Amino acid sequence: MVPFNKPCLTGNEAAYIQQALLNGHLSGDGTFSKSCHNWLESTTGASKALLTHSCTGALDIAAILSEVGQGDEVIMPSFTFVSTANAFALRGATPIFVDIRPDTQNIDETKIEEAITERTKAIVPVHYAGVSCEMDVIMDIARRHNLIVIEDAAQGIMASYKGRALGAIGDIGALSFHETKNITSGEGGALLLRDDCYSEMAEIIREKGTNRQQFFRGQVDKYTWTGIGSSFLLSDMAAAFLLAQLEQAEEITALRLKIWSRYFDTLQELRDRELVGLPTVPQACSHNAHMFYLLLPDIDRRTDFISFMAAREIHTYFHYVPLHNSPVGKKIGRSHGDLCHTESTSDRLVRLPLFAGLTDDEQEKVISAVFSFFRL
Ligand SMILES: *Cc1c(COP(=O)(O)O)cnc(C)c1O
């Protein structure tokens, strides 16, 4: 059996958790959390990184920070995970869905400006598969229209755009350390803040709406309720696990890139014969091999492909149901124009097994099964 994903262990996780237990500080923001914050700040260039229990939680903080509310509009792709939209929907804002580009499956930057109205407050680019959106264009639109940019960089750790780390280009960024991502703590995430202006408020929102962080730093003599917020911290035990992973982030990324490149090089033959589409990585992007996907001709061929692979004990996986076609998306969201590429990609995309521990033999098995599906 070739699984779709298997979390990769670096070997130091258990020892670091043991150390966290010995430290006697199990809740959030202990020494391991601080080391993760330092690692994230120095690696991404963000002025502040704050661990959260999930990327979903980091997006929730971002939505509160951006002060969106009822009647405000937030521009995002429809081809994304529900958390991208939920964070803003929870604040009462309307998600405005814009189509994706057929090459990167990222929001089509050329269609963003025409979706802007007086109610627009934010743009939320999602870096699909760890391949960056066209951030220079998006940042320029945002600057001209005075909009906040919140990057859903859930899939973007160790990836960059023109040398800048994903998640640290927009005003606010959100990373995920869920088990299905490249670097993991089981559940986990981080909020990245490019500039200092949001730091104090972000700390308050993350600490149940209190100024407890200022209290710990001795800046105030008691802490109290100073904003709206919730509990978004990651326990220091999970941070210990995460630090072991972050310290090996380069090695993990290199292993994934090697597997990705082998898929890409061998499967090019199928693309040259126009049997499948393969991922595109624009020149400006350095990606992190978060996923490898094929685009099949239509949904029936994809259904056949997934069964064909399953019969050979190879797990493949597709996503997303476009948000604009989901029950909640239909009720509270709005589409800007035709979302034809979103619908087409959603019908045709299938992901192949890709994780740091995938062996050469397992990958060989996947590749030869793909070729046999096409009778090659
Ligand atoms: C995984 C993912 C999320 C959610 O991450 P969690 O850490 O599980 O909350 C959000 N957005 C995108 C694009 C994702 O891939």
Tab-separated table of C-alpha atoms in Angstrom, residues 59 66 68 71-80 84-85 88-89 93-100 106-126 133 135 138 141-142 145-152 323 333-337 339:
chain	number	residue	atom	x	y	z
A	59	LEU	CA	-6.796	33.424	10.103
A	66	SER	CA	-8.521	43.630	10.032
A	68	VAL	CA	-14.032	43.587	9.048
A	71	GLY	CA	-21.459	44.291	4.960
A	72	ASP	CA	-17.695	44.403	4.371
A	73	GLU	CA	-16.293	42.406	1.483
A	74	VAL	CA	-13.193	40.236	1.392
A	75	ILE	CA	-11.735	39.068	-1.931
A	76	MET	CA	-10.439	35.493	-2.085
A	77	PRO	CA	-10.342	32.468	-4.379
A	78	SER	CA	-13.190	29.951	-4.312
A	79	PHE	CA	-10.683	27.154	-4.904
A	80	THR	CA	-9.442	26.923	-1.298
A	84	THR	CA	-9.924	30.972	4.320
A	85	ALA	CA	-13.558	32.108	4.116
A	88	PHE	CA	-14.187	36.463	7.673
A	89	ALA	CA	-17.687	34.962	7.596
A	93	ALA	CA	-18.154	39.851	6.206
A	94	THR	CA	-19.041	38.658	2.696
A	95	PRO	CA	-16.527	36.481	0.859
A	96	ILE	CA	-16.169	37.638	-2.765
A	97	PHE	CA	-14.914	34.773	-4.888
A	98	VAL	CA	-12.562	35.454	-7.788
A	99	ASP	CA	-11.477	32.849	-10.351
A	100	ILE	CA	-8.060	31.174	-10.332
A	106	ASN	CA	-3.870	30.624	-7.561
A	107	ILE	CA	-6.222	33.626	-7.533
A	108	ASP	CA	-6.081	35.388	-10.910
A	109	GLU	CA	-4.442	38.709	-10.009
A	110	THR	CA	-5.781	40.312	-13.203
A	111	LYS	CA	-9.374	39.806	-12.009
A	112	ILE	CA	-8.998	41.244	-8.502
A	113	GLU	CA	-9.262	44.952	-9.240
A	114	GLU	CA	-12.613	44.715	-11.020
A	115	ALA	CA	-14.055	42.878	-7.978
A	116	ILE	CA	-13.272	45.802	-5.654
A	117	THR	CA	-16.200	47.912	-4.394
A	118	GLU	CA	-16.584	50.578	-1.688
A	119	ARG	CA	-17.198	47.751	0.791
A	120	THR	CA	-13.975	45.851	0.045
A	121	LYS	CA	-11.662	45.680	3.070
A	122	ALA	CA	-9.161	42.909	2.365
A	123	ILE	CA	-7.631	40.584	-0.209
A	124	VAL	CA	-6.764	37.036	0.862
A	125	PRO	CA	-4.363	35.359	-1.560
A	126	VAL	CA	-3.956	31.605	-0.980
A	133	CYS	CA	0.430	34.128	-5.958
A	135	MET	CA	2.260	39.166	-4.924
A	138	ILE	CA	-1.644	42.064	-5.478
A	141	ILE	CA	-3.670	46.822	-6.016
A	142	ALA	CA	-4.025	46.744	-2.231
A	145	HIS	CA	-7.226	50.843	-2.849
A	146	ASN	CA	-6.136	50.930	0.794
A	147	LEU	CA	-6.880	47.258	1.439
A	148	ILE	CA	-5.282	44.848	3.890
A	149	VAL	CA	-3.573	41.780	2.433
A	150	ILE	CA	-3.839	38.595	4.494
A	151	GLU	CA	-1.882	35.700	3.028
A	152	ASP	CA	-3.276	32.237	3.574
A	323	LEU	CA	-16.605	27.403	-1.982
A	333	GLY	CA	-20.751	34.547	-0.531
A	334	ARG	CA	-20.750	36.210	-3.906
A	335	SER	CA	-18.873	35.299	-7.069
A	336	HIS	CA	-17.172	37.908	-9.168
A	337	GLY	CA	-17.804	36.900	-12.764
A	339	LEU	CA	-15.395	30.972	-12.109
